[in-house]
Coordinates of C-alpha atoms in Angstrom, one line a residue:
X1 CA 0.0 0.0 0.0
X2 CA 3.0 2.6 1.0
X3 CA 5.3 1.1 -1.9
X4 CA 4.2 3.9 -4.4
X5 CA 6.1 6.4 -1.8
X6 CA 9.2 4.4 -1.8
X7 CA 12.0 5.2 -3.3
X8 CA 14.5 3.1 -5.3
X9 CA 16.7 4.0 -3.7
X10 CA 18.2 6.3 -0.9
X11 CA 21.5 8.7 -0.5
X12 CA 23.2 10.4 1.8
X13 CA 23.6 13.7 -1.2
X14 CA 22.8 14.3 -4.2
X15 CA 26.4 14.7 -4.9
X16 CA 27.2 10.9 -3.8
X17 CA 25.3 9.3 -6.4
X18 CA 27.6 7.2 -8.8
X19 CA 26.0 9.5 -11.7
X20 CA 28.9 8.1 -14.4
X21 CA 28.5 4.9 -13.6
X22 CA 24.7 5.2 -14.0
X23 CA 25.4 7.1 -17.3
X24 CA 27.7 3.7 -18.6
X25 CA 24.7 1.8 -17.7
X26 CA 22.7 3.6 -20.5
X27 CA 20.9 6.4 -17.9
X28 CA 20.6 9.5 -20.4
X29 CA 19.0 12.4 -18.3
X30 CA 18.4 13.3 -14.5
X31 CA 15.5 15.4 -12.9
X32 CA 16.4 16.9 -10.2
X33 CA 14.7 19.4 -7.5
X34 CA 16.4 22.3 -6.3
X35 CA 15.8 23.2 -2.5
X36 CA 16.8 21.2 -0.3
X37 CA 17.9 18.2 -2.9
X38 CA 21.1 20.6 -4.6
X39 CA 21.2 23.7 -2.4
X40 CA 19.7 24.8 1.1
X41 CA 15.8 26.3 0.3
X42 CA 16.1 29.4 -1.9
X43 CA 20.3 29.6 -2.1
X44 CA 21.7 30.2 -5.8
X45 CA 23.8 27.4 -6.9
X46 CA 27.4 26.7 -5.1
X47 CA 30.6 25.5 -6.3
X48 CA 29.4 21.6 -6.0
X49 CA 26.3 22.5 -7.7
X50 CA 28.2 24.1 -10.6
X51 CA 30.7 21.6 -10.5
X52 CA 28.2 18.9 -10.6
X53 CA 26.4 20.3 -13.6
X54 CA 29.9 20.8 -15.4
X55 CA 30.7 17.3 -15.0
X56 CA 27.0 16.2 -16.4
X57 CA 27.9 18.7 -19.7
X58 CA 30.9 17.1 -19.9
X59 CA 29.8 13.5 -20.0
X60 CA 27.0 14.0 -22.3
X61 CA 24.1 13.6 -19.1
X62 CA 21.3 15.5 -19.9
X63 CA 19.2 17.5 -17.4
X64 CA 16.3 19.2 -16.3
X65 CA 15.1 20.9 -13.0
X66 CA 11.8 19.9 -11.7
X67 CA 10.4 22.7 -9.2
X68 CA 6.9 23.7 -7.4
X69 CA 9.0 26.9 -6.9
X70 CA 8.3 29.8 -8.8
X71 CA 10.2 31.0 -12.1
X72 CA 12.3 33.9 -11.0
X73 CA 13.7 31.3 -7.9
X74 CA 13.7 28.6 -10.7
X75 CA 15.3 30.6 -13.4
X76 CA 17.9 32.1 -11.5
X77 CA 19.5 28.5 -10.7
X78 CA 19.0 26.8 -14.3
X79 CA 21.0 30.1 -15.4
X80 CA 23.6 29.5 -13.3
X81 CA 23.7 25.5 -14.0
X82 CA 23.2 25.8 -17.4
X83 CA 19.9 23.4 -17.5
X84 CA 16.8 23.8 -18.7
X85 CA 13.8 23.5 -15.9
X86 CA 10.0 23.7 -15.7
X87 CA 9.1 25.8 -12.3
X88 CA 5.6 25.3 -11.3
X89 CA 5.8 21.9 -11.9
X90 CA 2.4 20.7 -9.8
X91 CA 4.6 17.4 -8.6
X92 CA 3.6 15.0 -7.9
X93 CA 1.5 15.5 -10.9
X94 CA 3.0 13.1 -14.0
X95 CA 2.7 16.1 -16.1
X96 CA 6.0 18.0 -15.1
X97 CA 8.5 14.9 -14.7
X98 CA 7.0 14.3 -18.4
X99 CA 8.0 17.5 -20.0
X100 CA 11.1 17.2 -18.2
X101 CA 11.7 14.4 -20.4
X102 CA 10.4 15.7 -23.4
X103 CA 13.2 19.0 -23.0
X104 CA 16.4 16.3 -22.0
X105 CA 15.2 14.2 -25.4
X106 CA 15.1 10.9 -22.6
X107 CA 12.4 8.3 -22.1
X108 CA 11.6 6.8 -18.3
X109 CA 13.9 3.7 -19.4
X110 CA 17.2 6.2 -19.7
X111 CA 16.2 8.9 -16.6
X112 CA 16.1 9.3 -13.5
X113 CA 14.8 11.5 -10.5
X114 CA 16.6 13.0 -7.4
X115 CA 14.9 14.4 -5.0
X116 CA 14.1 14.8 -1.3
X117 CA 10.6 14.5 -0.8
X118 CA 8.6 11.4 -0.6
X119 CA 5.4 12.9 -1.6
X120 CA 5.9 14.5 -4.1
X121 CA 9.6 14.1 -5.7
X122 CA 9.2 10.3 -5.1
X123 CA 5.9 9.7 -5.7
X124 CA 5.4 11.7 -8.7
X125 CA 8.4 10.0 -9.9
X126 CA 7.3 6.6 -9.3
X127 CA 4.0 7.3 -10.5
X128 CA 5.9 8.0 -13.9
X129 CA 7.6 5.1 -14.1
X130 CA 11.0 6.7 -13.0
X131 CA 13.6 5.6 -10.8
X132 CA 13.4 7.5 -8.4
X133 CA 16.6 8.7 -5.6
X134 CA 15.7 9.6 -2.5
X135 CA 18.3 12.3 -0.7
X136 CA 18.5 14.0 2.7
X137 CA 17.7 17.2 2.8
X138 CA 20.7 19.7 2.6
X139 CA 19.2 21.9 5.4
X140 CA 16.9 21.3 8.6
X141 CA 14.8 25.0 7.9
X142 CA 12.3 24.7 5.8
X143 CA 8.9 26.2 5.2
X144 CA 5.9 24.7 8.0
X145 CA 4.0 22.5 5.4
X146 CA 7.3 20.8 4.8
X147 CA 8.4 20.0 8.7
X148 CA 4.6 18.7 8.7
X149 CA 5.0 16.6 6.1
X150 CA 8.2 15.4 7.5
X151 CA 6.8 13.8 10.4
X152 CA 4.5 11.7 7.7
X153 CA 7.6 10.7 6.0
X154 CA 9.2 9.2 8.9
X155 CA 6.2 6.5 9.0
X156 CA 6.8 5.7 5.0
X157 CA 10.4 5.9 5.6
X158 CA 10.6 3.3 8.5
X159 CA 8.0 1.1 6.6
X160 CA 10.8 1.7 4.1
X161 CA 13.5 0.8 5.4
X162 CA 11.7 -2.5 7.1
X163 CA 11.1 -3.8 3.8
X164 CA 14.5 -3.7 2.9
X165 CA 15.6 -5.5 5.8
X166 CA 12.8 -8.2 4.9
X167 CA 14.2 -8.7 1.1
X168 CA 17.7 -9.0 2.6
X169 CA 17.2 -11.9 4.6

């Protein structure tokens, strides 16, 4: 019943995830969000974001940025990564992770999502068909409707995390 909120898989960062081996194993494009999943809420992109998105460019890894944010916050980052991005994006409506596919030139067999929220990175995501990452978030403030949903998460999460355990043994 949960298993549509569960991720794939989970990671520390976004900037631990083995992206170039993922791109040898025919993965094409990544969605990511911005706040809280690439930079604290609302910050403009820092040197491992930029270095991140350089390293992408240079492999050949497409990418798009998937936000509920609005488009000057949304704009402002894709300018400074140099990646397209649909702000508004209604996750975890299909319609947004869709277009984001449709910009990077990928199908749901070649992309994947990283984000860090279950209910709507993750499940919009899944709902897809993606595979979807589940990260930490960078920072602990965030907006009230967030912390609320937080506490939610932690039920999914340990549900989670207890299934895992129960396909490892």
């Amino acid at each position: 019943m949960l298993e549509i909120f569960y991720p794939k898989r989970m990671a520390e960062s976004a900037y631990e995830i083995p992206y170039k081996k993922l791109y040898d194993s025919g993965i094409r494009g990544v969605i990511f969000d911005i706040d809280n999943t690439l930079v604290p809420h609302g910050a403009p992109a820092d040197q491992r974001a930029l270095s991140l998105f350089a390293d992408f460019h240079r492999m050949g890894m497409k990418t798009c940025l998937l936000s509920n944010n609005k488009e000057p916050r949304v704009a402002s980052f894709a300018a400074q990564v140099d990646s397209p991005y649909i702000y508004k994006g209604g996750k975890p409506s299909v319609k947004g992770y869709q277009e984001s596919m449709k910009k990077m030139g990928t199908t749901v067999s070649d992309t994947i999502f990283v984000g860090d929220q279950l209910f709507t990175d993750v499940y919009g995501a899944n709902r897809t068909g993606l595979y979807s990452y589940l990260v930490k978030p960078i920072h602990p403030k965030e907006e009230i409707q967030i912390v609320l949903k937080r506490y939610l998460e932690a039920i999914v999460l340990f549900f989670y995390k207890r299934s895992l355990k129960r396909n490892q043994t």
